[in-house]
Structures are given as C-alpha cells and as structure tokens.
PDB file of C-alpha atoms in Angstrom:
ATOM      1  CA  MET A   1     -32.015 -20.805   1.115  1.00  0.00           C
ATOM      2  CA  PRO A   2     -31.749 -18.293   3.686  1.00  0.00           C
ATOM      3  CA  THR A   3     -34.259 -15.679   3.479  1.00  0.00           C
ATOM      4  CA  ASP A   4     -31.608 -12.988   3.730  1.00  0.00           C
ATOM      5  CA  ALA A   5     -29.513 -14.596   1.309  1.00  0.00           C
ATOM      6  CA  TRP A   6     -28.770 -12.757  -2.200  1.00  0.00           C
ATOM      7  CA  ARG A   7     -29.992 -14.288  -5.338  1.00  0.00           C
ATOM      8  CA  VAL A   8     -28.066 -13.796  -8.285  1.00  0.00           C
ATOM      9  CA  GLU A   9     -30.482 -14.682 -11.934  1.00  0.00           C
ATOM     10  CA  GLY A  10     -27.456 -14.634 -14.552  1.00  0.00           C
ATOM     11  CA  GLN A  11     -29.786 -15.458 -17.082  1.00  0.00           C
ATOM     12  CA  GLY A  12     -27.081 -17.843 -18.899  1.00  0.00           C
ATOM     13  CA  ARG A  13     -24.911 -15.142 -19.298  1.00  0.00           C
ATOM     14  CA  LEU A  14     -23.490 -14.104 -16.189  1.00  0.00           C
ATOM     15  CA  TRP A  15     -21.610 -16.415 -13.722  1.00  0.00           C
ATOM     16  CA  LEU A  16     -20.315 -16.180 -10.556  1.00  0.00           C
ATOM     17  CA  SER A  17     -16.680 -17.557  -8.578  1.00  0.00           C
ATOM     18  CA  PRO A  18     -15.793 -18.064  -5.365  1.00  0.00           C
ATOM     19  CA  GLY A  19     -12.943 -15.325  -4.227  1.00  0.00           C
ATOM     20  CA  LEU A  20      -9.184 -16.464  -4.931  1.00  0.00           C
ATOM     21  CA  ALA A  21      -6.494 -17.345  -2.881  1.00  0.00           C
ATOM     22  CA  ASP A  22      -3.033 -15.476  -3.487  1.00  0.00           C
ATOM     23  CA  MET A  23      -0.556 -17.060  -1.198  1.00  0.00           C
ATOM     24  CA  HIS A  24       2.460 -15.484  -2.722  1.00  0.00           C
ATOM     25  CA  ASN A  25       3.068 -12.241  -3.602  1.00  0.00           C
ATOM     26  CA  HIS A  26       4.758  -9.020  -2.727  1.00  0.00           C
ATOM     27  CA  CYS A  27       2.004  -6.708  -2.945  1.00  0.00           C
ATOM     28  CA  ASP A  28       1.760  -3.922  -0.034  1.00  0.00           C
ATOM     29  CA  SER A  29       0.335  -0.347  -1.619  1.00  0.00           C
ATOM     30  CA  ARG A  30      -3.702   0.819  -1.968  1.00  0.00           C
ATOM     31  CA  GLN A  31      -3.055   0.479  -5.869  1.00  0.00           C
ATOM     32  CA  ASP A  32      -1.979  -3.530  -5.213  1.00  0.00           C
ATOM     33  CA  MET A  33      -4.632  -4.268  -3.205  1.00  0.00           C
ATOM     34  CA  ALA A  34      -7.423  -2.275  -6.044  1.00  0.00           C
ATOM     35  CA  VAL A  35      -5.703  -4.409  -8.404  1.00  0.00           C
ATOM     36  CA  LEU A  36      -5.980  -7.699  -6.277  1.00  0.00           C
ATOM     37  CA  LEU A  37      -9.640  -7.025  -5.656  1.00  0.00           C
ATOM     38  CA  SER A  38     -10.326  -6.402  -9.749  1.00  0.00           C
ATOM     39  CA  LEU A  39      -9.272  -9.815 -10.460  1.00  0.00           C
ATOM     40  CA  GLY A  40     -11.188 -11.463  -7.832  1.00  0.00           C
ATOM     41  CA  VAL A  41      -8.483 -12.021  -4.744  1.00  0.00           C
ATOM     42  CA  THR A  42     -10.255 -12.135  -1.866  1.00  0.00           C
ATOM     43  CA  THR A  43      -7.157 -13.310   0.582  1.00  0.00           C
ATOM     44  CA  MET A  44      -3.592 -12.555  -0.052  1.00  0.00           C
ATOM     45  CA  LEU A  45      -0.314 -13.626   1.674  1.00  0.00           C
ATOM     46  CA  ASN A  46       2.459 -11.213   1.656  1.00  0.00           C
ATOM     47  CA  MET A  47       5.651 -13.590   1.420  1.00  0.00           C
ATOM     48  CA  GLY A  48       8.069 -10.772   2.878  1.00  0.00           C
ATOM     49  CA  GLU A  49       9.827  -7.529   2.569  1.00  0.00           C
ATOM     50  CA  ALA A  50       6.184  -5.710   3.028  1.00  0.00           C
ATOM     51  CA  ARG A  51       6.918  -2.030   4.175  1.00  0.00           C
ATOM     52  CA  ASN A  52       5.941  -1.050   7.853  1.00  0.00           C
ATOM     53  CA  SER A  53       3.095   1.186   6.414  1.00  0.00           C
ATOM     54  CA  PHE A  54       1.229  -1.720   4.961  1.00  0.00           C
ATOM     55  CA  VAL A  55       1.893  -4.071   7.994  1.00  0.00           C
ATOM     56  CA  GLY A  56       0.854  -1.475  11.011  1.00  0.00           C
ATOM     57  CA  ARG A  57      -1.438   0.769   8.854  1.00  0.00           C
ATOM     58  CA  LEU A  58      -2.767  -0.756   5.747  1.00  0.00           C
ATOM     59  CA  ARG A  59      -4.046  -3.919   6.615  1.00  0.00           C
ATOM     60  CA  LEU A  60      -5.893  -2.481   9.924  1.00  0.00           C
ATOM     61  CA  ALA A  61      -7.714  -0.011   7.316  1.00  0.00           C
ATOM     62  CA  ILE A  62      -8.833  -2.693   5.336  1.00  0.00           C
ATOM     63  CA  GLU A  63      -9.694  -4.902   8.129  1.00  0.00           C
ATOM     64  CA  ARG A  64     -11.929  -2.114   9.683  1.00  0.00           C
ATOM     65  CA  GLY A  65     -13.340  -1.670   6.084  1.00  0.00           C
ATOM     66  CA  GLU A  66     -11.918   1.677   5.515  1.00  0.00           C
ATOM     67  CA  VAL A  67      -9.909   0.548   2.821  1.00  0.00           C
ATOM     68  CA  PRO A  68     -11.063  -1.826   0.071  1.00  0.00           C
ATOM     69  CA  GLY A  69      -8.557  -4.792  -0.130  1.00  0.00           C
ATOM     70  CA  PRO A  70      -8.387  -8.474  -0.006  1.00  0.00           C
ATOM     71  CA  ARG A  71      -7.890 -10.373   3.686  1.00  0.00           C
ATOM     72  CA  ALA A  72      -4.448  -9.829   3.931  1.00  0.00           C
ATOM     73  CA  TYR A  73      -1.596 -11.781   5.555  1.00  0.00           C
ATOM     74  CA  VAL A  74       1.910 -11.231   6.064  1.00  0.00           C
ATOM     75  CA  ALA A  75       5.181 -12.903   6.507  1.00  0.00           C
ATOM     76  CA  LEU A  76       8.467 -11.697   7.887  1.00  0.00           C
ATOM     77  CA  ALA A  77      11.618 -12.914   6.081  1.00  0.00           C
ATOM     78  CA  VAL A  78      14.040 -14.488   8.088  1.00  0.00           C
ATOM     79  CA  ASP A  79      17.520 -15.515   6.528  1.00  0.00           C
ATOM     80  CA  GLY A  80      21.021 -16.241   7.874  1.00  0.00           C
ATOM     81  CA  SER A  81      22.722 -13.989   5.821  1.00  0.00           C
ATOM     82  CA  PRO A  82      21.961 -10.266   5.677  1.00  0.00           C
ATOM     83  CA  ALA A  83      22.759 -10.765   1.690  1.00  0.00           C
ATOM     84  CA  TYR A  84      19.046 -10.311   0.591  1.00  0.00           C
ATOM     85  CA  GLY A  85      17.712  -7.592   3.580  1.00  0.00           C
ATOM     86  CA  ASN A  86      15.820  -9.910   5.333  1.00  0.00           C
ATOM     87  CA  LEU A  87      15.839 -10.282   9.343  1.00  0.00           C
ATOM     88  CA  VAL A  88      18.975 -12.377  10.182  1.00  0.00           C
ATOM     89  CA  VAL A  89      18.531 -15.095  12.327  1.00  0.00           C
ATOM     90  CA  ALA A  90      22.142 -16.770  12.732  1.00  0.00           C
ATOM     91  CA  ALA A  91      21.447 -19.077  15.659  1.00  0.00           C
ATOM     92  CA  PRO A  92      19.012 -20.878  17.965  1.00  0.00           C
ATOM     93  CA  GLU A  93      18.576 -17.902  19.917  1.00  0.00           C
ATOM     94  CA  ASP A  94      18.076 -15.604  17.286  1.00  0.00           C
ATOM     95  CA  ALA A  95      15.007 -17.814  16.160  1.00  0.00           C
ATOM     96  CA  ARG A  96      13.624 -17.665  19.414  1.00  0.00           C
ATOM     97  CA  ALA A  97      13.611 -14.205  19.132  1.00  0.00           C
ATOM     98  CA  ALA A  98      12.123 -14.018  15.902  1.00  0.00           C
ATOM     99  CA  GLU A  99       9.129 -16.057  17.277  1.00  0.00           C
ATOM    100  CA  CYS A 100       8.528 -13.636  19.404  1.00  0.00           C
ATOM    101  CA  LEU A 101       8.942 -10.284  17.459  1.00  0.00           C
ATOM    102  CA  ALA A 102       6.790 -11.306  14.527  1.00  0.00           C
ATOM    103  CA  PRO A 103       3.540 -11.195  16.149  1.00  0.00           C
ATOM    104  CA  THR A 104       4.161  -8.463  18.326  1.00  0.00           C
ATOM    105  CA  ASN A 105       4.579  -6.808  15.304  1.00  0.00           C
ATOM    106  CA  ARG A 106       1.753  -8.360  13.587  1.00  0.00           C
ATOM    107  CA  TYR A 107       3.247 -10.549  11.122  1.00  0.00           C
ATOM    108  CA  ASP A 108       1.440 -13.605  11.062  1.00  0.00           C
ATOM    109  CA  PHE A 109       4.126 -16.461   9.526  1.00  0.00           C
ATOM    110  CA  LEU A 110       7.718 -16.511   9.382  1.00  0.00           C
ATOM    111  CA  LYS A 111       9.303 -16.980   6.135  1.00  0.00           C
ATOM    112  CA  VAL A 112      12.171 -19.049   5.892  1.00  0.00           C
ATOM    113  CA  TYR A 113      14.759 -18.118   3.227  1.00  0.00           C
ATOM    114  CA  ASP A 114      17.965 -19.603   1.818  1.00  0.00           C
ATOM    115  CA  ARG A 115      20.596 -19.572   4.452  1.00  0.00           C
ATOM    116  CA  LEU A 116      19.411 -20.839   7.415  1.00  0.00           C
ATOM    117  CA  SER A 117      21.674 -23.414   9.278  1.00  0.00           C
ATOM    118  CA  HIS A 118      19.997 -26.934  10.007  1.00  0.00           C
ATOM    119  CA  GLU A 119      19.823 -26.180  13.633  1.00  0.00           C
ATOM    120  CA  VAL A 120      17.977 -22.464  13.092  1.00  0.00           C
ATOM    121  CA  PHE A 121      15.368 -24.032  10.332  1.00  0.00           C
ATOM    122  CA  ASN A 122      14.893 -26.656  12.948  1.00  0.00           C
ATOM    123  CA  THR A 123      14.173 -24.434  15.781  1.00  0.00           C
ATOM    124  CA  LEU A 124      11.823 -22.261  13.673  1.00  0.00           C
ATOM    125  CA  VAL A 125       9.948 -25.188  12.801  1.00  0.00           C
ATOM    126  CA  ARG A 126       9.873 -26.566  16.370  1.00  0.00           C
ATOM    127  CA  GLU A 127       8.969 -23.800  18.002  1.00  0.00           C
ATOM    128  CA  GLY A 128       6.095 -22.920  15.265  1.00  0.00           C
ATOM    129  CA  ALA A 129       4.880 -25.710  15.841  1.00  0.00           C
ATOM    130  CA  GLY A 130       4.530 -25.832  19.463  1.00  0.00           C
ATOM    131  CA  GLY A 131       2.574 -22.611  19.055  1.00  0.00           C
ATOM    132  CA  GLY A 132       4.688 -20.324  18.056  1.00  0.00           C
ATOM    133  CA  GLN A 133       4.944 -18.131  14.725  1.00  0.00           C
ATOM    134  CA  PRO A 134       3.633 -20.846  12.069  1.00  0.00           C
ATOM    135  CA  VAL A 135       6.456 -21.042   9.298  1.00  0.00           C
ATOM    136  CA  VAL A 136       6.361 -20.708   5.431  1.00  0.00           C
ATOM    137  CA  GLY A 137       8.481 -20.832   2.534  1.00  0.00           C
ATOM    138  CA  HIS A 138       8.978 -21.474  -1.227  1.00  0.00           C
TER     139      HIS A 138
END
C-alpha cells in the first residue's frame, strides 16, 4: 500500500464501492450534478439536448473544481429530420461539417438519431473512425 493512501476501516459495518458511470442521461444542471454525485455517479454522458450553459460553462467549472459534479461527457445529437429539434444532418457534406462543429463547441461525441440516411450515417461513422468525432447512439 502506498504511504499516502487512505485506509478506511469499515469494521464490518461500512463498505466502499467504485464510482459509477451513467452513460445515458440528459442531466445538465447543478442540481442534476449534485444528485448524480449523491448516488455515487462519478462519470456521466449527456446523450443530447444539453443546454449551452452546461456544455460551455458548468462542465468547465466542474473540471476546474469550482462546482462539485461528475466527470461529464456530452454528445451532440444529429438527425436527418428537424422533428426532434436536433442538429439536422441531411447530406454527407453536413456530416463532415458536424464532425468539425462538435469538438469546436466542446462536444465529445456525435449521437446518431433516427432519421439519418444510410449514406449520412456511414459518413459519420467512417469520419469518426478516421480520427474525427466519435459516434454513439442507442
């Protein structure tokens, strides 16, 4: 055991567990972050529709240690239709633009949604696998 390690004596009544990862949520407020931590979640992935204030400010405050919260990853939802309010990606050129737009705006992943054409879906996955923005989905 390292000399600077914390030793917890549970005396048969207490136990420790590793931090949990919630890899599909839509949490994006300070209150959400507090609840996640209280439940033992130390890593999370917002799977789309996160407010800009979360992506651009709250996550940075958490990373700097100014606000308590789990390590937060964020996906930008992309869809072939505007029906659900996601970023519309209707052509391969749009897919390539989304691959650039997402990291520029501090998104970690692209979340593919329902109405993408096969051509657009394949472009997103191919570009992501080639070092672009990683792709996640349901």
